[in-house]
Short mmCIF file of C-alpha atoms and ligand atoms in Angstrom, two decimals:
data_model
loop_
_atom_site.label_atom_id
_atom_site.label_comp_id
_atom_site.label_asym_id
_atom_site.label_seq_id
_atom_site.Cartn_x
_atom_site.Cartn_y
_atom_site.Cartn_z
CA MET A 1 -10.71 31.71 -54.97
CA TRP A 2 -9.79 28.12 -54.34
CA TYR A 3 -11.27 25.11 -52.59
CA TYR A 4 -9.21 22.34 -51.12
CA GLU A 5 -9.73 18.73 -52.18
CA LYS A 6 -8.45 16.38 -49.53
CA LYS A 7 -6.43 14.24 -51.93
CA LEU A 8 -3.34 14.48 -54.10
CA GLU A 9 -3.48 14.92 -57.87
CA TYR A 10 -1.52 11.66 -58.21
CA PRO A 11 -0.60 9.20 -55.42
CA VAL A 12 2.64 9.65 -53.46
CA LYS A 13 3.31 6.62 -51.28
CA ILE A 14 7.01 6.45 -50.41
CA LYS A 15 7.62 3.62 -47.96
CA ASN A 16 11.37 4.07 -47.40
CA SER A 17 12.83 7.35 -46.20
CA CYS A 18 15.86 8.67 -48.08
CA PRO A 19 17.25 12.00 -46.90
CA LYS A 20 19.64 12.33 -49.81
CA MET A 21 16.79 12.13 -52.32
CA ALA A 22 14.72 14.58 -50.22
CA ARG A 23 17.53 17.07 -50.57
CA TYR A 24 17.41 16.80 -54.37
CA VAL A 25 13.61 16.64 -54.79
CA ILE A 26 13.14 19.74 -52.59
CA THR A 27 14.41 21.90 -55.45
CA GLN A 28 11.06 21.36 -57.18
CA TYR A 29 9.43 22.79 -54.04
CA GLY A 30 11.49 25.95 -53.62
CA GLY A 31 14.05 26.02 -56.43
CA PRO A 32 14.25 28.24 -59.55
CA ASP A 33 12.32 25.83 -61.80
CA GLY A 34 10.10 24.45 -59.06
CA GLU A 35 6.35 24.30 -58.61
CA LEU A 36 6.05 27.27 -56.23
CA GLY A 37 7.77 29.54 -58.74
CA ALA A 38 5.68 28.07 -61.57
CA SER A 39 2.34 28.66 -59.84
CA LEU A 40 3.25 32.20 -58.72
CA ARG A 41 4.56 33.03 -62.19
CA TYR A 42 1.38 31.93 -64.00
CA LEU A 43 -1.08 33.17 -61.38
CA SER A 44 0.61 36.61 -61.48
CA GLN A 45 0.93 36.82 -65.26
CA ARG A 46 -2.74 35.92 -65.84
CA PHE A 47 -3.87 39.42 -64.83
CA SER A 48 -2.31 40.99 -67.92
CA MET A 49 -3.30 38.40 -70.54
CA PRO A 50 -5.29 39.81 -73.50
CA THR A 51 -7.45 36.81 -74.57
CA ASN A 52 -9.84 34.51 -72.73
CA GLU A 53 -7.84 31.48 -73.84
CA ALA A 54 -4.62 32.90 -72.38
CA LYS A 55 -6.30 34.05 -69.16
CA GLY A 56 -7.82 30.58 -68.80
CA ILE A 57 -4.67 28.60 -69.48
CA LEU A 58 -2.55 30.66 -67.05
CA ASN A 59 -5.22 30.46 -64.36
CA ASP A 60 -5.70 26.73 -64.77
CA ILE A 61 -2.07 25.67 -65.21
CA GLY A 62 -1.17 27.95 -62.26
CA THR A 63 -3.76 26.06 -60.24
CA GLU A 64 -2.44 22.65 -61.31
CA GLU A 65 1.08 23.73 -60.29
CA LEU A 66 -0.25 24.24 -56.75
CA ALA A 67 -1.36 20.60 -56.78
CA HIS A 68 2.15 19.69 -57.96
CA LEU A 69 3.66 21.77 -55.14
CA GLU A 70 1.63 19.67 -52.74
CA MET A 71 2.86 16.43 -54.35
CA VAL A 72 6.51 17.52 -54.15
CA GLY A 73 6.07 18.68 -50.53
CA THR A 74 4.55 15.29 -49.76
CA MET A 75 7.53 13.54 -51.34
CA VAL A 76 10.00 15.57 -49.25
CA HIS A 77 7.96 14.99 -46.09
CA GLN A 78 7.79 11.23 -46.65
CA LEU A 79 11.48 10.98 -47.61
CA LEU A 80 12.52 12.78 -44.39
CA LYS A 81 10.03 11.16 -42.04
CA ASP A 82 11.61 9.65 -38.90
CA VAL A 83 15.19 9.82 -40.22
CA PRO A 84 17.53 10.00 -37.18
CA VAL A 85 19.63 13.16 -36.82
CA ASP A 86 22.97 11.34 -37.24
CA VAL A 87 21.80 9.93 -40.59
CA LEU A 88 20.58 13.35 -41.75
CA GLU A 89 23.97 14.77 -40.81
CA LYS A 90 25.86 12.01 -42.61
CA GLU A 91 23.75 12.47 -45.76
CA GLY A 92 24.52 16.19 -45.95
CA LEU A 93 21.36 17.54 -44.31
CA GLY A 94 22.97 18.79 -41.09
CA ALA A 95 22.60 22.43 -42.14
CA TYR A 96 18.99 21.86 -43.24
CA TYR A 97 18.19 20.12 -39.95
CA SER A 98 19.60 22.95 -37.85
CA ASP A 99 17.26 25.47 -39.49
CA HIS A 100 14.20 23.34 -40.26
CA ASP A 101 14.34 20.06 -38.32
CA HIS A 102 12.25 17.56 -40.41
CA ALA A 103 9.96 20.30 -41.72
CA VAL A 104 9.36 21.15 -45.38
CA TYR A 105 10.79 24.57 -46.31
CA PRO A 106 11.08 26.01 -49.85
CA VAL A 107 14.75 25.89 -50.79
CA ASN A 108 16.64 24.75 -53.87
CA ALA A 109 18.90 21.68 -53.95
CA SER A 110 21.83 23.72 -52.58
CA GLY A 111 19.74 25.09 -49.70
CA VAL A 112 19.10 28.60 -51.04
CA PRO A 113 15.61 29.79 -49.99
CA PHE A 114 12.86 30.41 -52.56
CA THR A 115 13.04 33.69 -54.45
CA ALA A 116 10.56 35.31 -56.83
CA ALA A 117 13.61 36.77 -58.61
CA ALA A 118 13.74 33.57 -60.69
CA PHE A 119 10.67 34.58 -62.72
CA GLN A 120 9.03 37.59 -64.34
CA SER A 121 5.60 39.07 -64.79
CA LYS A 122 6.26 41.48 -67.58
CA GLY A 123 2.88 42.85 -68.62
CA ASP A 124 3.75 41.87 -72.19
CA PRO A 125 1.80 38.71 -73.05
CA VAL A 126 4.22 37.47 -75.72
CA ALA A 127 7.23 37.94 -73.43
CA ASP A 128 5.40 36.22 -70.57
CA LEU A 129 4.20 33.25 -72.64
CA VAL A 130 7.65 32.70 -74.15
CA GLU A 131 9.06 32.66 -70.61
CA ASP A 132 6.39 30.11 -69.67
CA LEU A 133 7.42 27.82 -72.53
CA ALA A 134 11.02 27.95 -71.30
CA ALA A 135 9.89 27.42 -67.70
CA GLU A 136 8.09 24.20 -68.64
CA GLN A 137 11.17 22.90 -70.45
CA LYS A 138 13.39 23.73 -67.46
CA ALA A 139 11.00 21.98 -65.10
CA ARG A 140 10.91 18.95 -67.41
CA ALA A 141 14.73 18.85 -67.51
CA THR A 142 14.88 19.08 -63.70
CA TYR A 143 12.46 16.15 -63.33
CA GLU A 144 14.61 14.14 -65.74
CA ASN A 145 17.69 14.89 -63.61
CA LEU A 146 15.78 13.80 -60.49
CA ILE A 147 14.62 10.59 -62.20
CA ASN A 148 18.27 9.88 -63.07
CA LEU A 149 19.26 10.38 -59.42
CA ALA A 150 16.43 8.24 -58.00
CA GLN A 151 16.44 4.48 -57.52
CA ASP A 152 13.25 3.82 -55.57
CA PRO A 153 10.21 3.14 -57.85
CA ASP A 154 8.02 4.85 -55.18
CA VAL A 155 9.99 8.04 -55.92
CA ILE A 156 10.38 7.60 -59.67
CA ASP A 157 6.65 7.03 -60.32
CA PRO A 158 5.36 10.46 -59.14
CA LEU A 159 8.41 12.16 -60.70
CA ARG A 160 7.44 10.62 -64.06
CA PHE A 161 3.89 11.89 -63.69
CA LEU A 162 5.14 15.40 -62.90
CA ARG A 163 7.53 15.32 -65.85
CA GLU A 164 4.72 14.40 -68.24
CA ARG A 165 2.57 17.28 -67.01
CA GLU A 166 5.34 19.73 -67.92
CA VAL A 167 5.26 18.38 -71.47
CA VAL A 168 1.47 18.94 -71.66
CA HIS A 169 1.79 22.45 -70.18
CA PHE A 170 4.45 23.31 -72.77
CA GLN A 171 2.06 22.23 -75.53
CA ARG A 172 -0.83 24.31 -74.13
CA PHE A 173 1.36 27.42 -73.68
CA GLY A 174 2.49 27.08 -77.30
CA GLU A 175 -1.16 27.10 -78.41
CA ALA A 176 -1.94 30.09 -76.19
CA LEU A 177 1.04 31.99 -77.62
CA ARG A 178 -0.22 31.41 -81.19
CA ILE A 179 -3.72 32.57 -80.22
CA VAL A 180 -2.31 35.73 -78.62
CA GLN A 181 -0.03 36.47 -81.56
CA ASN A 182 -2.95 36.08 -84.01
CA LYS A 183 -5.02 38.47 -81.97
CA LEU A 184 -2.19 41.01 -81.82
CA ALA A 185 -1.70 40.67 -85.60
CA GLN A 186 -5.32 41.66 -86.20
CA LYS A 187 -4.29 45.21 -85.25
CA LYS A 188 -7.62 45.85 -83.58
CA TYR A 189 -5.65 45.23 -80.49
CA PHE A 190 -2.07 46.22 -79.88
CA ILE A 191 0.22 46.60 -76.96
CA LYS A 192 1.04 50.15 -76.05
CA LYS A 193 3.02 51.08 -73.00
CA PRO A 194 2.39 52.48 -70.55
CA TYR A 195 -1.14 51.15 -70.33
CA MET B 1 -4.21 -4.27 -45.77
CA ASP B 2 -7.83 -4.93 -44.82
CA LYS B 3 -10.72 -4.99 -47.25
CA TYR B 4 -12.01 -1.62 -46.05
CA SER B 5 -8.85 0.31 -46.88
CA ASN B 6 -8.47 -1.69 -50.10
CA ASP B 7 -11.91 -0.62 -51.34
CA ARG B 8 -11.33 2.91 -50.16
CA GLU B 9 -8.03 3.10 -51.98
CA SER B 10 -9.35 1.74 -55.25
CA LEU B 11 -12.30 4.15 -55.20
CA MET B 12 -9.89 7.01 -54.50
CA LYS B 13 -7.72 5.87 -57.43
CA GLU B 14 -10.78 5.92 -59.68
CA ILE B 15 -11.59 9.46 -58.54
CA MET B 16 -8.01 10.57 -59.16
CA ALA B 17 -8.11 9.08 -62.66
CA MET B 18 -11.44 10.80 -63.41
CA ASP B 19 -10.20 14.14 -62.09
CA PHE B 20 -7.04 13.78 -64.15
CA THR B 21 -9.11 13.25 -67.30
CA LEU B 22 -11.16 16.31 -66.41
CA TYR B 23 -8.17 18.50 -65.68
CA ASP B 24 -6.40 17.50 -68.85
CA LEU B 25 -9.56 18.17 -70.90
CA ASN B 26 -10.00 21.50 -69.09
CA LEU B 27 -6.53 22.66 -70.21
CA TYR B 28 -7.15 21.38 -73.73
CA LEU B 29 -10.50 23.19 -73.93
CA ASP B 30 -8.90 26.45 -72.73
CA THR B 31 -7.04 26.59 -76.04
CA HIS B 32 -9.59 24.63 -78.16
CA PRO B 33 -12.91 26.04 -76.88
CA CYS B 34 -14.93 24.84 -79.91
CA ASP B 35 -13.89 21.18 -79.99
CA GLY B 36 -17.25 19.40 -79.79
CA ARG B 37 -15.83 15.93 -79.14
CA ALA B 38 -13.70 17.15 -76.24
CA LEU B 39 -16.67 19.05 -74.83
CA MET B 40 -18.85 15.94 -74.96
CA LEU B 41 -16.19 13.86 -73.22
CA TYR B 42 -15.73 16.60 -70.64
CA ASN B 43 -19.45 16.76 -69.85
CA LEU B 44 -19.68 12.98 -69.51
CA SER B 45 -16.61 12.88 -67.25
CA VAL B 46 -18.01 15.59 -64.97
CA GLN B 47 -21.10 13.48 -64.31
CA ARG B 48 -19.02 10.40 -63.56
CA ALA B 49 -16.61 12.29 -61.27
CA LEU B 50 -19.50 13.83 -59.31
CA MET B 51 -21.07 10.41 -58.88
CA LEU B 52 -17.82 8.81 -57.65
CA LYS B 53 -17.06 11.68 -55.28
CA SER B 54 -20.45 11.69 -53.64
CA MET B 55 -20.19 7.89 -53.27
CA TYR B 56 -16.77 8.29 -51.62
CA GLN B 57 -17.90 11.07 -49.32
CA ASN B 58 -20.94 9.07 -48.19
CA MET B 59 -18.80 6.04 -47.34
CA TYR B 60 -15.44 7.38 -46.15
CA GLY B 61 -15.84 11.02 -45.22
CA PRO B 62 -15.36 14.45 -46.80
CA ILE B 63 -12.83 15.17 -49.54
CA ILE B 64 -14.24 18.33 -51.17
CA GLN B 65 -14.40 21.49 -49.09
CA ASN B 66 -17.89 23.07 -48.96
CA CYS B 67 -19.43 20.00 -50.64
CA PHE B 68 -20.39 17.84 -47.66
CA THR B 69 -22.46 17.98 -44.51
CA SER B 70 -20.92 16.90 -41.23
CA THR B 71 -22.06 14.96 -38.19
CA CYS B 72 -20.56 15.83 -34.80
CA PRO B 73 -17.60 16.08 -34.39
CA TRP B 74 -16.50 18.08 -37.45
CA GLN B 75 -15.75 15.36 -40.01
CA TRP B 76 -13.29 17.34 -42.16
CA ILE B 77 -10.39 16.76 -39.75
CA GLU B 78 -11.23 13.16 -38.88
CA SER B 79 -9.80 11.39 -41.94
CA PRO B 80 -6.02 11.41 -42.63
CA TRP B 81 -4.43 14.20 -44.70
CA PRO B 82 -3.16 13.21 -48.14
CA TRP B 83 0.53 13.88 -47.38
CA GLN B 84 0.64 11.52 -44.40
CA LYS B 85 2.92 8.54 -44.76
CA GLY B 86 1.44 5.05 -44.79
CA VAL B 87 -2.24 5.95 -45.17
FE1 FE2 C 201 4.05 22.90 -65.40
#
């Protein structure tokens, strides 16, 4: 289970709204390499991990991704806050406004709603952990694109924090993969399908 | 910004920094469960984080679900939510 802590993992204090940036940042809320997909991927894959280290790292990184989802949602909310409809329309958010007003809804940067089809939960720990390594790299690359698009330091600062976390997660998944592969190589334990 | 919100904000920043240290150590220990130095640092940081959080909760209201007592009315919904702009 989870408990809520009434704070963000890292501060998000965006003073100036910017609908255009909201439209880009929202992809890390509901897009293919975003935080919702990341948390659901890891929290689903953890059930079929063979070692305590791998169970732990998927559980705990999956949990941290939920905190990142909250940070990204906060960024979108603050970037959209009080923006008049005509400005939203001019900045390319007319379609978003007609479906969601100023609310936060999980879509990618082109407006396509969140889909679990962007990730797997394969039941094969090596396949899953290799996907997780790629997922962290894709999330890192997305944050770098967003940093390149952003101008406001209030926006860039949390994006930098989130980018760095993806680098740490990649490192930890690499260690978990080696631990799992060593265990599988011991032959006492091997993957046989169906379970 | 008045002194009250200044103090509150800097205490919150300290808590965030402590929790970040803890979370990063947690992930590290998941894949290095026998690293004695990391374990020692983790245990020290837990004490410090607990101390800061109970100080915060006593002064400014609840932040950790199930870890505070409330006066009337229910204090949990009195303070602003962390996504709110300009708080
Ligand atoms: Fe991540």
